[in-house]
Each structure stands twice: as C-alpha cells, then as structure tokens.
XYZ file of C-alpha atoms in Angstrom:
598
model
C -21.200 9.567 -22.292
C -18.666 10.228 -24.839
C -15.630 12.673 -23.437
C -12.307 13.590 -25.795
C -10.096 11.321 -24.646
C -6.951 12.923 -26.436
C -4.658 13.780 -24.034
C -1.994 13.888 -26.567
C -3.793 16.794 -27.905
C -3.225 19.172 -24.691
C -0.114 21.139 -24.248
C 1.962 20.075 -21.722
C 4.854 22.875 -22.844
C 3.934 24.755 -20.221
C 4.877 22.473 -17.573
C 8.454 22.567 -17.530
C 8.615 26.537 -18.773
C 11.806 27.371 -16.953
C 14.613 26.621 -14.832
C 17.435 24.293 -14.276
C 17.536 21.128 -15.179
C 17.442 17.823 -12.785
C 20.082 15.072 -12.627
C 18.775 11.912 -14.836
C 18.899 9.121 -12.383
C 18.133 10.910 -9.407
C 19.783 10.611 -6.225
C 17.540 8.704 -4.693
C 16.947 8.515 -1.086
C 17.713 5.187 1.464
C 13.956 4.714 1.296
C 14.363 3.868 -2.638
C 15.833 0.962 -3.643
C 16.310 -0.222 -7.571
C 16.601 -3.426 -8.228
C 18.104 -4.738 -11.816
C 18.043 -8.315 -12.905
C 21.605 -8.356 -12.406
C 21.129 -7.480 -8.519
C 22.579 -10.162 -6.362
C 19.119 -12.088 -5.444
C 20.523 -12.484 -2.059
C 20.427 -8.811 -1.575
C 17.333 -8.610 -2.758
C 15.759 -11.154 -0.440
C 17.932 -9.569 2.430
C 16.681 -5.841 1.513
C 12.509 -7.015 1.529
C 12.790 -9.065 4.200
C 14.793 -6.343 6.618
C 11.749 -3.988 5.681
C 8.962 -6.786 6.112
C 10.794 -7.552 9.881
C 10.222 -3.929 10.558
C 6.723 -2.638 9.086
C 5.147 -6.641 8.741
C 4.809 -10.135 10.273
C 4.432 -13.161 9.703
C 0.283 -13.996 10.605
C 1.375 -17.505 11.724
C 3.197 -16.172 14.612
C 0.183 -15.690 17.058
C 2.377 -13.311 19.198
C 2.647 -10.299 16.934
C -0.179 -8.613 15.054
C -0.016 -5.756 12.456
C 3.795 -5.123 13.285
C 4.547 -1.547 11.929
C 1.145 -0.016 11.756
C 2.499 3.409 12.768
C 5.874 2.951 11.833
C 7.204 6.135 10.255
C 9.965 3.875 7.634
C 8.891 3.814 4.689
C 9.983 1.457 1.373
C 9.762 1.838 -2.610
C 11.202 -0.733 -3.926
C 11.346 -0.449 -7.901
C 12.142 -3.462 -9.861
C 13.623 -2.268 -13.814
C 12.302 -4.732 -16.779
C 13.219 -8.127 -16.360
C 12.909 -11.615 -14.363
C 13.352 -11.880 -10.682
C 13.260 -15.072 -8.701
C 12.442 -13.136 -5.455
C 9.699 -13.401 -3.434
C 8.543 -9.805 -1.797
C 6.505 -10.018 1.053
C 4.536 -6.452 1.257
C 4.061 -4.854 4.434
C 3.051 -1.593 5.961
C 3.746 1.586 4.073
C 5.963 -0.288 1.564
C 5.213 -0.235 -2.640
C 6.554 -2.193 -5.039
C 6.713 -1.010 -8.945
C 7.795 -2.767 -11.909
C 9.543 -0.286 -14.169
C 8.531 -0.987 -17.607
C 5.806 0.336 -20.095
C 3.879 -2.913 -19.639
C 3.270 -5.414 -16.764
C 5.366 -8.074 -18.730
C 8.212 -6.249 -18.684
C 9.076 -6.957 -15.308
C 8.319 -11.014 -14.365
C 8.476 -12.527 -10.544
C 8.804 -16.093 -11.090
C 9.525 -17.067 -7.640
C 7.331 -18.951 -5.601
C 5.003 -16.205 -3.856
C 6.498 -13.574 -5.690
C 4.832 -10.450 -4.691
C 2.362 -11.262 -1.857
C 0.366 -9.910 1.248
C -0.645 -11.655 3.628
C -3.362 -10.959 6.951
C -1.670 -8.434 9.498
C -2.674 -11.279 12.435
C -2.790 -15.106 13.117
C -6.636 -14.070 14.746
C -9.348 -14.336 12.295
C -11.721 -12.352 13.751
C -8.535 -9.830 12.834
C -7.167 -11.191 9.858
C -6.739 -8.360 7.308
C -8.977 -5.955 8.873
C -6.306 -3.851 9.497
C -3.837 -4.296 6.592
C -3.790 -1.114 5.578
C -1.242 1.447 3.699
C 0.838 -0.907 0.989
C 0.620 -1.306 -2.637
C 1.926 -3.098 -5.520
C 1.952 -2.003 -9.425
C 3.048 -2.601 -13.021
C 4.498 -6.125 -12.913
C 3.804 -9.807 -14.421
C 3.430 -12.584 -11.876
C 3.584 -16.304 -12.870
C 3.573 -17.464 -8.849
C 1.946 -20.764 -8.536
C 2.186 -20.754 -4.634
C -0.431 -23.389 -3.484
C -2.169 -20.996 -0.773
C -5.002 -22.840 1.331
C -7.829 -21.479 -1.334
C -6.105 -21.170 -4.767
C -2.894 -21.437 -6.596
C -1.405 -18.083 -7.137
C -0.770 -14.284 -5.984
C -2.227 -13.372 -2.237
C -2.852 -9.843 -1.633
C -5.090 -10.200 1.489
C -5.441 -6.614 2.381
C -8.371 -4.359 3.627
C -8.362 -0.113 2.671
C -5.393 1.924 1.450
C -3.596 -1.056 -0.203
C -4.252 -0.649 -3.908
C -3.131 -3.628 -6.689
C -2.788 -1.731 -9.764
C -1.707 -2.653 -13.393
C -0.496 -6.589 -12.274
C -0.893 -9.788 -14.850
C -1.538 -12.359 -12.676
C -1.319 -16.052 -14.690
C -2.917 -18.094 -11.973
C -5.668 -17.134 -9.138
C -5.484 -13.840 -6.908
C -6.630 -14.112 -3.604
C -7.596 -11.172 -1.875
C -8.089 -12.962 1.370
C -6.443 -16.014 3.149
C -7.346 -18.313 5.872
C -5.443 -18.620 9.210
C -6.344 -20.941 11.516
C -8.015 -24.118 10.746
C -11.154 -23.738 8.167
C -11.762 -19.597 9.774
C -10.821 -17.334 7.006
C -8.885 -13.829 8.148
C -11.765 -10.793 8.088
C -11.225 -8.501 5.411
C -12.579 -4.855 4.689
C -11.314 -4.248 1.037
C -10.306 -2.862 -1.407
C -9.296 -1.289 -4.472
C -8.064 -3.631 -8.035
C -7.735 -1.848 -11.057
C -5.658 -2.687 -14.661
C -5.626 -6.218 -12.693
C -5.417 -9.006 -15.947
C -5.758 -12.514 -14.023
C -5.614 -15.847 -15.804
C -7.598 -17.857 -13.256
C -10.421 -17.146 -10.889
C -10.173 -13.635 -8.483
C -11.527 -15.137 -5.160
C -12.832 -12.537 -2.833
C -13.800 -15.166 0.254
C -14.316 -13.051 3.262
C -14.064 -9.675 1.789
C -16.565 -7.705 3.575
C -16.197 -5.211 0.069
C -14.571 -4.528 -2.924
C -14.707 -2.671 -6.164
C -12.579 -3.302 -9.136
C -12.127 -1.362 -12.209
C -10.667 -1.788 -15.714
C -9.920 -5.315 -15.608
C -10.464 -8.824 -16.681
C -10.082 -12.937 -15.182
C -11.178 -15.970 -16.393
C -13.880 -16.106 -13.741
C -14.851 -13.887 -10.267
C -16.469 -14.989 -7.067
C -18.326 -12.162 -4.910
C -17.287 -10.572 -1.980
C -19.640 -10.753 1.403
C -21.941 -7.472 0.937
C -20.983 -5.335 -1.843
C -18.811 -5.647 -4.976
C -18.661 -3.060 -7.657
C -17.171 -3.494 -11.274
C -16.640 -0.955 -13.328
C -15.429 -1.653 -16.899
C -14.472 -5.321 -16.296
C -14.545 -8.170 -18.616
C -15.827 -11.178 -17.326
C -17.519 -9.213 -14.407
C -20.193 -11.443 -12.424
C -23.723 -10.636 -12.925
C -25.481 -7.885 -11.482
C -27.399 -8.856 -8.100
C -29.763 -7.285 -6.015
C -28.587 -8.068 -2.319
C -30.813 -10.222 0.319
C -29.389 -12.279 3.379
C -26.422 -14.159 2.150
C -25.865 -12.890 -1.055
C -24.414 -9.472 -2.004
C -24.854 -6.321 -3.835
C -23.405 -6.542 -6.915
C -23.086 -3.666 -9.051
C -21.776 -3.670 -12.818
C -20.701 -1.070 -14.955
C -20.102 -2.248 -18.786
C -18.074 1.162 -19.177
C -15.855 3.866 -17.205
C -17.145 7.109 -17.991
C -14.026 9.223 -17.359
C -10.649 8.122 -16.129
C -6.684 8.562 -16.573
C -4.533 5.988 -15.180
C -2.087 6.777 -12.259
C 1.122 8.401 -13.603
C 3.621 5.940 -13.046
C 7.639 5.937 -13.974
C 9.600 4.238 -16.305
C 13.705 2.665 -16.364
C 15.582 3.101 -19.622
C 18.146 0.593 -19.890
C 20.459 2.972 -22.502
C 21.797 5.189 -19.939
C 20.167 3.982 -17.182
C 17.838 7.134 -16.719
C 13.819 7.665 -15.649
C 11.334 9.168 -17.304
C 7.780 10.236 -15.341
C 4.739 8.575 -17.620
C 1.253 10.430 -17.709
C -1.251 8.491 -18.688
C -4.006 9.959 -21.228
C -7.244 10.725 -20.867
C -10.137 8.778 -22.146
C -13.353 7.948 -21.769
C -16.295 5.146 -22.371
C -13.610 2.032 -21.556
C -13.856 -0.831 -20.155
C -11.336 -4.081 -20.664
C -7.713 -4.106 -19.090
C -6.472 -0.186 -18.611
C -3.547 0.353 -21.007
C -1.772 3.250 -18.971
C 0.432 4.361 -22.445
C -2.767 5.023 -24.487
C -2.120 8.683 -25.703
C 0.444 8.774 -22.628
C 2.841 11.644 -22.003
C 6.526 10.332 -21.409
C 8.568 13.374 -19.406
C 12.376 12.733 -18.708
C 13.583 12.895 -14.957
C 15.322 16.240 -16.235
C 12.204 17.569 -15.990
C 11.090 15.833 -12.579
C 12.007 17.286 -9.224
C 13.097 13.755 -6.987
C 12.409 14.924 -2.949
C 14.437 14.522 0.053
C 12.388 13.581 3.252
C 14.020 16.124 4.892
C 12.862 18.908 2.521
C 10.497 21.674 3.379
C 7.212 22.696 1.766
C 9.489 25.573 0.489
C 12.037 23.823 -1.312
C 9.319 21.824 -2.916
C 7.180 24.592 -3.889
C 10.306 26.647 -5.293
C 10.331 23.445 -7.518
C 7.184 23.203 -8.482
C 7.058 27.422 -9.451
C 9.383 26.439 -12.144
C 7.498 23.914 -13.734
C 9.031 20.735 -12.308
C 6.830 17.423 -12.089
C 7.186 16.527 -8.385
C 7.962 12.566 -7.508
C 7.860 12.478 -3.268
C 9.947 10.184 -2.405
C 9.146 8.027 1.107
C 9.626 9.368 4.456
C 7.156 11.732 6.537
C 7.114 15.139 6.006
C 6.457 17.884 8.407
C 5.729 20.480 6.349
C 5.566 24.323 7.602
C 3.268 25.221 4.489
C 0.989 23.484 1.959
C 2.333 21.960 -1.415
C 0.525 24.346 -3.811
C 0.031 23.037 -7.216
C -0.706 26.121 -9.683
C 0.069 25.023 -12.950
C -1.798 23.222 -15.889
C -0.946 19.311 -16.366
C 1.636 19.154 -13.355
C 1.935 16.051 -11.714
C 3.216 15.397 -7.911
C 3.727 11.406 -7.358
C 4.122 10.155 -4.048
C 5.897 6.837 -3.685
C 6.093 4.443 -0.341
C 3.044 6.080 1.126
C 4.877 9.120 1.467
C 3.513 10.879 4.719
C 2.092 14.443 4.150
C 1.633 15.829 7.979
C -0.366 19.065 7.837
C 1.270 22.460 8.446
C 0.804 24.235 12.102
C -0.215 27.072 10.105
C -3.978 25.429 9.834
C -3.685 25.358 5.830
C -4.018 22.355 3.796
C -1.477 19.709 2.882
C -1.984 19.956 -0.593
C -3.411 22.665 -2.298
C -4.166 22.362 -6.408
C -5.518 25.750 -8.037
C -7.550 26.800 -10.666
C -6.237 24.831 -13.149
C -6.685 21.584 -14.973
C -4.595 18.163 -15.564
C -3.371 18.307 -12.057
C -2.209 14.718 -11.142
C -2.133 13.996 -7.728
C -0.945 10.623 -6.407
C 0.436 8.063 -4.305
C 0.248 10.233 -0.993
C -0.723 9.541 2.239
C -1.780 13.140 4.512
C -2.224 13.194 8.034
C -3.358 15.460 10.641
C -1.616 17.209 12.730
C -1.808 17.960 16.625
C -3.827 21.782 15.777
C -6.333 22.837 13.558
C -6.772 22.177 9.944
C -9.074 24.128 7.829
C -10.221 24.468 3.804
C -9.353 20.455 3.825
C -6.080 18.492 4.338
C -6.467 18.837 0.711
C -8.091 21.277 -1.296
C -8.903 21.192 -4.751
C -9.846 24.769 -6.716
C -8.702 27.907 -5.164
C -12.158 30.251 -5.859
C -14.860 27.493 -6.203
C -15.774 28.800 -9.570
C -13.033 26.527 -11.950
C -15.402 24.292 -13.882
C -13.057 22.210 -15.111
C -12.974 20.252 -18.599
C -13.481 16.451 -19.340
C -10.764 16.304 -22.287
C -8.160 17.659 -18.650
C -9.143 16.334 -15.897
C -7.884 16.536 -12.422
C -7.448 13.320 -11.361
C -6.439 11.610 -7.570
C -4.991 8.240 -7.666
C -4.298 6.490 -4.350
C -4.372 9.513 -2.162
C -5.561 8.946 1.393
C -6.120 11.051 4.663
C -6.101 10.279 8.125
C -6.639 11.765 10.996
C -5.227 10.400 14.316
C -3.394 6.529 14.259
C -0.205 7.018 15.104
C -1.690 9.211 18.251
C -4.391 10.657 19.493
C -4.725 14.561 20.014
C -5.259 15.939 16.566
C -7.200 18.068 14.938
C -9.887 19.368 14.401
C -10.316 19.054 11.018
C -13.269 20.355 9.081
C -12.656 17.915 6.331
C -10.670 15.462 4.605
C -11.091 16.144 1.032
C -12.496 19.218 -0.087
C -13.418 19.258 -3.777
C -14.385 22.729 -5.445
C -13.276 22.315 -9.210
C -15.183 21.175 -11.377
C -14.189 17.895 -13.506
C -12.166 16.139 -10.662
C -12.023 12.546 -10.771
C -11.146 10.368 -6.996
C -9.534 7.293 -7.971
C -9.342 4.926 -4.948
C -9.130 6.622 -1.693
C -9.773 5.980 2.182
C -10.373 9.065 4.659
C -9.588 7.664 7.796
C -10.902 8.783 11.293
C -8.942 6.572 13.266
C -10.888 4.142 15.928
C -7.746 3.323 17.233
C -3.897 3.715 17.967
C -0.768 1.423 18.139
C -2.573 -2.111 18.205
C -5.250 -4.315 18.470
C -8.200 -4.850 21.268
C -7.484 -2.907 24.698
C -9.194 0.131 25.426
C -6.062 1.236 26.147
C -5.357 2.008 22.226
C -9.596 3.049 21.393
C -9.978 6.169 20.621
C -13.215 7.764 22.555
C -14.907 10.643 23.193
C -15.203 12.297 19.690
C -10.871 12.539 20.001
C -9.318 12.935 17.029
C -12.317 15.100 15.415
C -12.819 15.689 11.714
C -16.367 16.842 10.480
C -16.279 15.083 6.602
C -14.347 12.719 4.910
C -15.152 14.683 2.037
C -16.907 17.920 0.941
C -18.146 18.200 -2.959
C -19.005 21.608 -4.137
C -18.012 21.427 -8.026
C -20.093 19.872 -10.642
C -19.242 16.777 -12.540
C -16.686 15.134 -9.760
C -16.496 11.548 -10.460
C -15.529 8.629 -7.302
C -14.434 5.313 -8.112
C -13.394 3.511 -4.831
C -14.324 6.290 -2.091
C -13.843 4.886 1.302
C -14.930 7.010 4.287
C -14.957 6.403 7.669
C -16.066 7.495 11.739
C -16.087 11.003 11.042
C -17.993 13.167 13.717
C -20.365 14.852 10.966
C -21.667 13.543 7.398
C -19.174 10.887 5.780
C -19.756 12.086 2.303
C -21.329 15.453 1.637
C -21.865 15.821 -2.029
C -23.496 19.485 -3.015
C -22.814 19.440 -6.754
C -24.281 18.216 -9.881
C -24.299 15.545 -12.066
C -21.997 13.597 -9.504
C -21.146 10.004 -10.008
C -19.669 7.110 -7.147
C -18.846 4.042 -8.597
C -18.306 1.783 -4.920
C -18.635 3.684 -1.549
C -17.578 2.081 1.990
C -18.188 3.998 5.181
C -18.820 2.944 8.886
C -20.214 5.346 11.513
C -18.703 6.653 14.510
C -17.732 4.226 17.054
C -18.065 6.569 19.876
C -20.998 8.715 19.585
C -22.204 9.286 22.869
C -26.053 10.473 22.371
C -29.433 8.514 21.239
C -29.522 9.885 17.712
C -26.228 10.907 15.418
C -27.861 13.803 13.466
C -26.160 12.809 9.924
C -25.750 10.267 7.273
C -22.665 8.384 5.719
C -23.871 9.955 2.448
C -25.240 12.937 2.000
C -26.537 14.343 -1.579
C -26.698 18.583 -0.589
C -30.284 20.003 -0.997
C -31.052 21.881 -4.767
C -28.852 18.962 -6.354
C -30.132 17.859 -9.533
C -28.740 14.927 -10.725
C -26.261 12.505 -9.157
C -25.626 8.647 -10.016
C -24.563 6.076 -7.168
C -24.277 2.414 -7.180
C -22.514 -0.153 -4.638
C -22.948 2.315 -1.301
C -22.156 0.325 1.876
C -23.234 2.236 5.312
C -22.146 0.431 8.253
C -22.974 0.680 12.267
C -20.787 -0.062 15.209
C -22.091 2.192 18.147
C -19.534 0.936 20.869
C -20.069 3.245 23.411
C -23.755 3.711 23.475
C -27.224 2.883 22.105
C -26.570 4.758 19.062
C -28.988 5.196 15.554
C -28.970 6.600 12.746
C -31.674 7.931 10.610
C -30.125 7.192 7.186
C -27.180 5.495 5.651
C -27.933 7.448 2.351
C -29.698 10.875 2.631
C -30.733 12.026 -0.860
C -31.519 15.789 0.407
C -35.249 15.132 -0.544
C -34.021 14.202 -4.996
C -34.990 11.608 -6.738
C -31.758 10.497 -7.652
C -30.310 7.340 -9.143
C -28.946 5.159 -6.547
C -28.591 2.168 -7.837
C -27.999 -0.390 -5.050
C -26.963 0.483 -1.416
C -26.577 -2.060 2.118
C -26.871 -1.166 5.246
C -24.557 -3.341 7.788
C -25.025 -3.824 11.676
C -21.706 -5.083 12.212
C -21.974 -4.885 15.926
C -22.637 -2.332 19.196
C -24.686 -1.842 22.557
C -28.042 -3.584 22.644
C -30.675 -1.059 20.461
C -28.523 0.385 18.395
C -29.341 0.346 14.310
C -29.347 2.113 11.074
C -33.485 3.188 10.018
C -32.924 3.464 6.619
C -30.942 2.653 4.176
C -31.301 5.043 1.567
C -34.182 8.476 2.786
C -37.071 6.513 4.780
C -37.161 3.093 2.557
C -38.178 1.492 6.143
C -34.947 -1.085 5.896
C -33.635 -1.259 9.599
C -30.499 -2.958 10.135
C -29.774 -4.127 13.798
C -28.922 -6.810 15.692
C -31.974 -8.953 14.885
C -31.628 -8.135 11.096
C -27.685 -6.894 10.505
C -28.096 -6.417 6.896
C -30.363 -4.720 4.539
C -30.071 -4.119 0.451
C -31.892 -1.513 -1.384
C -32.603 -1.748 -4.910
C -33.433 1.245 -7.282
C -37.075 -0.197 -9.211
C-alpha cells in the first residue's frame, strides 16, 4: 500500500487563523515541572521521588501494592536537551519527556535512569496492574544490573506506553520479585524504541511493538505483534508453550505522536507534528516532514479550566496542550478544525460532562491529532461515545491527512463504582482514522488488590463497546479492550486493519451463555485484515461461555493469527471458538488455543 506521505504538503495556515497570541514559555501549572541540566540534581531527585511516594511504591515492600492507582495528582516532568545523572522512578499517572528533536538530545546516565518497576512485591500481582504512566523522547545509557538483564526496566502492563527511547543496553519489560517467580505482566505498547541489547519480554502475557529495532528480541507468553521492526523474531504459529507471533515487514499508515520541543535561545516551546507517511518500517523518525508550531500558537490549560474556556481556544485556531490534573468538564472538547492538535500530558483526566455528550468530540475534518489523554466516565449517562470521531458519519477521510489517536485511553469505573452507562468507549465514524495504542477499560475493580470488597459485580459500571467502527479504512495498532457488557470490538466498516488486539471478557456475567464476542467484524463487511488477536476468559461469578473470541459476521476475512486464553473462572466455563466455529475450546483442561489463517 503506497499512501502520500507529505505532510509538509498540507496547509496548516488555517490552524492558527485568528486571535491573540499565547505567552512563549507558558505558565505552566504545579503539575509541570522543567528540568534543565543546570537544575540542582538534588531537586530533581527530591521532586520524582515526592511524586513516586505519592502515586508509586517500592515492590520490595510487601506491605503496599499499586500505591496511587486512583490518585487524582498527576506529574509531567519534562527534561530540556542535555545530561542528567538522575534516576526517575515512574509511577501512576506520571510522564516523563525529553525535550529535544531526537532521543539523544536528552541523556540519563544515572544508574536506573528512567525505570518502572511491578506495582507489588506478589508475583501472582506483579505488573498486572501497572497501569497509566509513560515515558518518551530520551537516550538512556543505564547499566543497572536488574535480576534478568543489564539496563532500562519498564515492567508495566496497559496504558503505559515507551515511546521514541534509545536504550544502549537491554530493556526489560518485566522483573522478578521474589525468589526465581517473575511479577505477571499484561502488556503493552513500544514504539520508536532503538535498543542496543536484547528486549526481554519474560512473563509478558502480550505485547506489540511498532517502528523499532534491538540487537535481538525474546517473545512474550501468548501473543507478540511487530509491526515495522528491524530485527523482529520470526513469525510463529502458536501451540502450548510457544506464542503467536505476528510480523509485519511494513506500517501501512502512521504519524508519530505530536510531541514538544525546548529552545535553548530564549528559552521558549514549540508544539512538533509529526508527518504523515506510509510503507515504513525501521526506527520512527518523528521530524520526517514534521510541522514545528511555536507555543504562541498553542493554548497551555489550567486544570481548573472549563470545557468553555478551552473550546473558546480552540474556535480561534489554537493547538491545545492539556496540561495534568482532572477535569470535570460541563461540555465536550469539540475539535472542528483541519490539522488541530489537542496534547494531553500526565494522563490528563477527561471526566465526561453530566450533560450525557462525549468527552471529546472531533468533526468532519481531517489531521485532527488527538493525544496523551486519559477519559473517564462519569456517575450518569454517556452517549455517541466518551469520544466521538466524525460528526455526520459520512466524512471519508484522506490517507495523505489522517486523523490519528496516540495514547488515548477510556475507562469506565476505577476510582468508584456507580457510573455510567455508557454505550461505548470509542466511537469511530470518519473515515481514515488511525488508533495508535489504546486501552478501553471496564474496570473489574476499585481502590486495591484481592477483597471482594473492591470487585466490581453485577454488570456495575456498564459500558456496551470498547469501541464502535462505522467508517471505512480505520487502522488499530495496539487496541486493548476489556470486560465490557456487550461486544469488545465491533468493527462495521471496510477495509479495516488491527495490527495487535488484547481483550478479556466480563468477569461477572451472571448467565450460561454471554451472547457476544471480543471481536466482532459487522455483517455486509467486505474486507478487513487482523493479526495478533488475544480473547481471554475469566468468568468469576458463574459458569460462563462464550461462543466466539473472534466473530467474522459470516466473511471470509484475513485473520491472520488469533489465541484464545482460559486464564481462570468457575468449574465449566470456556471460550468455543476462537475465531467463527474453528472447534478450538479453551478451558480449564486446555487454557490456550492458537488459530492460524492456512
């Protein structure tokens, strides 16, 4: 497939048509901190660490596990080009950025430098839930000896993307705990990742990476998708202890996540927009054909601003960067203008409007960037999707402007129970509309760990879909959906692509038979490419099944490789199928089946 990848050739004049111009730097917020190499390393440390004792812990202490899971602080903390001696440990809802054009602009040199590590001392815990943190644009030389490898640790599950990082030695996206038991992990999301030694996965359940290389990669435990990577492993049908792995030599479509940039003279921002392009594969290289838009033109929020003062904003033309904190908004963020870009940093927190509308809403237009958000329900009904993309359902959109979602995720319940309903997550109805990384999040559970005190049961917290498809040519790379009462994934247009798809099942369905599918292609779909779907079962509360992981609608599609997993549940309980009626059952006897297009 062979897409203009000219970016350089749209115009983005009319972003930025009228208005007043913004201060260059910003005032930024006490969520933002920039860091300089001439920043007392002291206060450095002392900064990280205060946010790490608040949202993080430290897994070797076997009385606290996933400290600040739904905390509402929230932490950027931007490092300008240079070398820092610091070591950054990354906990909940907390980013760090390197502020240069390249990766080796800004160097950690310290010990661990920037590093995650499992949320709790309890393997059978580990990193399952270490969620909501991310880490971008920076050069690590750490050569911390970790129990499995000499390097960078980012030993995360969902929602905790590693994005545009040199690494020179090993990353480890997993770490052991206690004695030889490795932390469980439920990855994850690597792209623009460059890594010198060997990318261990260990006891990453998943994990897809994208537009990278490494000297060497090991394989995660059932499914591993590479899209575009050099030195990829080989392709693998899955059968008992060995995974699924999927390899793509090329990215069909793609433009990296906008990301911002120090200037040294002056000591101003600029807002970078990466360009289109298409048929890659190798390291990304985020300033190919890029846009480069001064902070003058770049609206900088307040966490205590309304959806009004940000759409006023955004009416004249502003890009949007939202800084972190949780907003409460009365309205939804409506994006109506070609090539405008709203960046959220620190997981900002979207909660959806009492009025039942979306979060976000993005019109007929194309270029839109969306990114860096995190939206959550709210305690009343949502409908049209917590965010909405197209405003008829008749924009086809273009491959040479693409709307493109980088790192936006959903939940609904988590930091309580009593939300919704929500019809769905994510609903897509323009055409051209690329997901980059995303997990839409039913939540199985509340403040903490084990206690049915903190389960969620019953069907609370209700949300139908994940996400909803009705636009041709959408593309998902890293789509992550999970427990949603209805059909995961419902995908009604044509000439879809998924590159890597994670979902489990309800925990609490309460009948013999849930009705629906973690991915569903719509019937009168024509064409649609999958590879590296994972459907997974864990009916707690009942003898549960389910027909099929992957329901095709009755096409003969291309679905390249898909697993079923029985990761646990109530004697009886299975998945049929994996993909239509292939006759794979996964249960207790058998917890994990691979299918395998001919």
């Amino acid at each position: 497939m062979r897409i203009l990848s000219a970016l350089a050739l749209l115009s983005w004049s009319s972003v930025r048509a009228r208005g007043s111009q913004e201060p260059n730097p910003p005032t930024w917020p006490e969520s933002v901190s920039v860091f300089t190499p001439d920043s007392d390393p002291a206060e450095i440390q002392k900064k990280v660490e205060a946010a790490f004792a608040m949202n993080g812990n430290d897994p070797a202490d076997s009385s606290m596990c996933n400290n600040g899971q739904f905390s509402n602080e929230r932490f950027a903390f931007m490092f300008t080009p240079g070398t820092y001696k610091t070591d950054v440990p990354v906990g909940f809802y907390t980013s760090v950025y390197g502020l240069g054009e390249s990766p080796t602009d800004t160097n950690f040199v310290g010990g661990k430098g920037v590093y995650a590590e499992n949320g709790c001392g309890w393997f059978q815990v580990g990193a399952l839930d270490t969620f909501w943190r991310s880490a971008e644009n920076f050069h690590t030389s750490s050569a911390f000896a970790w129990a499995v490898g000499t390097g960078m640790t980012w030993a995360v599950s969902q929602a905790a993307p590693l994005r545009n990082v040199k690494v020179d030695n090993d990353l480890l996206f997993f770490e052991y705990v206690t004695g030889d038991a490795a932390g469980y992990a439920s990855g994850g999301w690597a792209s623009g990742i460059e890594v010198g030694g060997t990318v261990s996965f260990g006891s990453q359940q998943q994990f897809a990476v994208r537009s990278s290389s490494a000297s060497a990669f090991d394989m995660p435990v059932w499914n591993g998708v590479f899209t575009g990577v050099d030195g990829a492993p080989a392709p693998q049908c899955g059968s008992e202890g060995n995974p699924s792995i999927s390899v793509e030599s090329e990215v069909p479509l793609i433009a990296e996540k906008p990301f911002i940039t120090y200037v040294e003279d002056g000591g101003k921002f600029n807002l970078v927009v990466p360009g289109v392009e298409s048929d890659t594969s190798g390291v990304a290289k985020p300033m190919k054909n890029a846009t480069v838009v001064p902070f003058e033109s770049v609206y900088v929020t307040d966490p205590s601003d309304t959806a009004a003062i940000i759409n006023a904003k955004l009416a004249e033309g502003l890009h949007i960067v939202v800084t972190p904190g949780v907003y409460e908004l009365e309205d939804s963020l409506e994006i109506k203008q070609e090539n405008q870009v709203v960046l959220g940093l620190g997981f900002a927190t979207l909660i959806a409007p009492s009025s039942g509308r979306p979060c976000v809403k993005v019109g007929d237009v194309g270029g839109v960037r969306v990114a860096g958000l995190l939206l959550e329900a709210g305690p009343w009904e949502t409908t049209g999707g917590m965010l909405q993309i197209g405003e008829t359902g008749k924009f086809e959109g273009s491959a040479a402007n693409p709307i493109v979602l980088s790192d936006v995720f959903a939940r609904v319940g988590g930091p309580t129970t009593g939300v919704g309903p929500v019809d769905t997550m994510f609903n897509v109805q323009s055409g051209f509309t690329v997901v980059d990384n995303t997990w839409l999040w039913r939540a199985d559970h509340t403040d903490g760990n084990g206690g049915d005190d903190v389960l969620v049961k019953n069907s609370d917290n209700p949300v139908k879909n994940g996400i909803v498809v009705n636009a041709d040519d959408v593309f998902a790379y890293g789509l992550a959906a999970e427990h949603t009462t209805e059909d995961n994934v419902v995908w009604n247009g044509d000439r879809g692509t998924t590159f890597f798809y994670q979902a489990e099942i309800m925990y609490d369905y309460m009948e013999d038979e849930w009705p629906h599918s973690c991915y569903r292609i719509g019937e009168g779909v024509k064409d649609h490419k999958a590879t590296g779907l994972g459907c997974y079962s864990y009916f707690r509360d009942h003898a549960g099944s389910c027909a099929h992981g992957v329901d095709t609608g009755g096409g003969n599609f291309n679905i390249d490789k898909a697993v079923s997993v029985w990761l646990n549940g109530v004697d009886g309980s299975s998945i049929k199928n994996v993909v239509n009626n292939d006759g794979l059952v996964a249960e207790a006897e058998n917890p994990h089946q691979f299918y395998c297009s001919a």
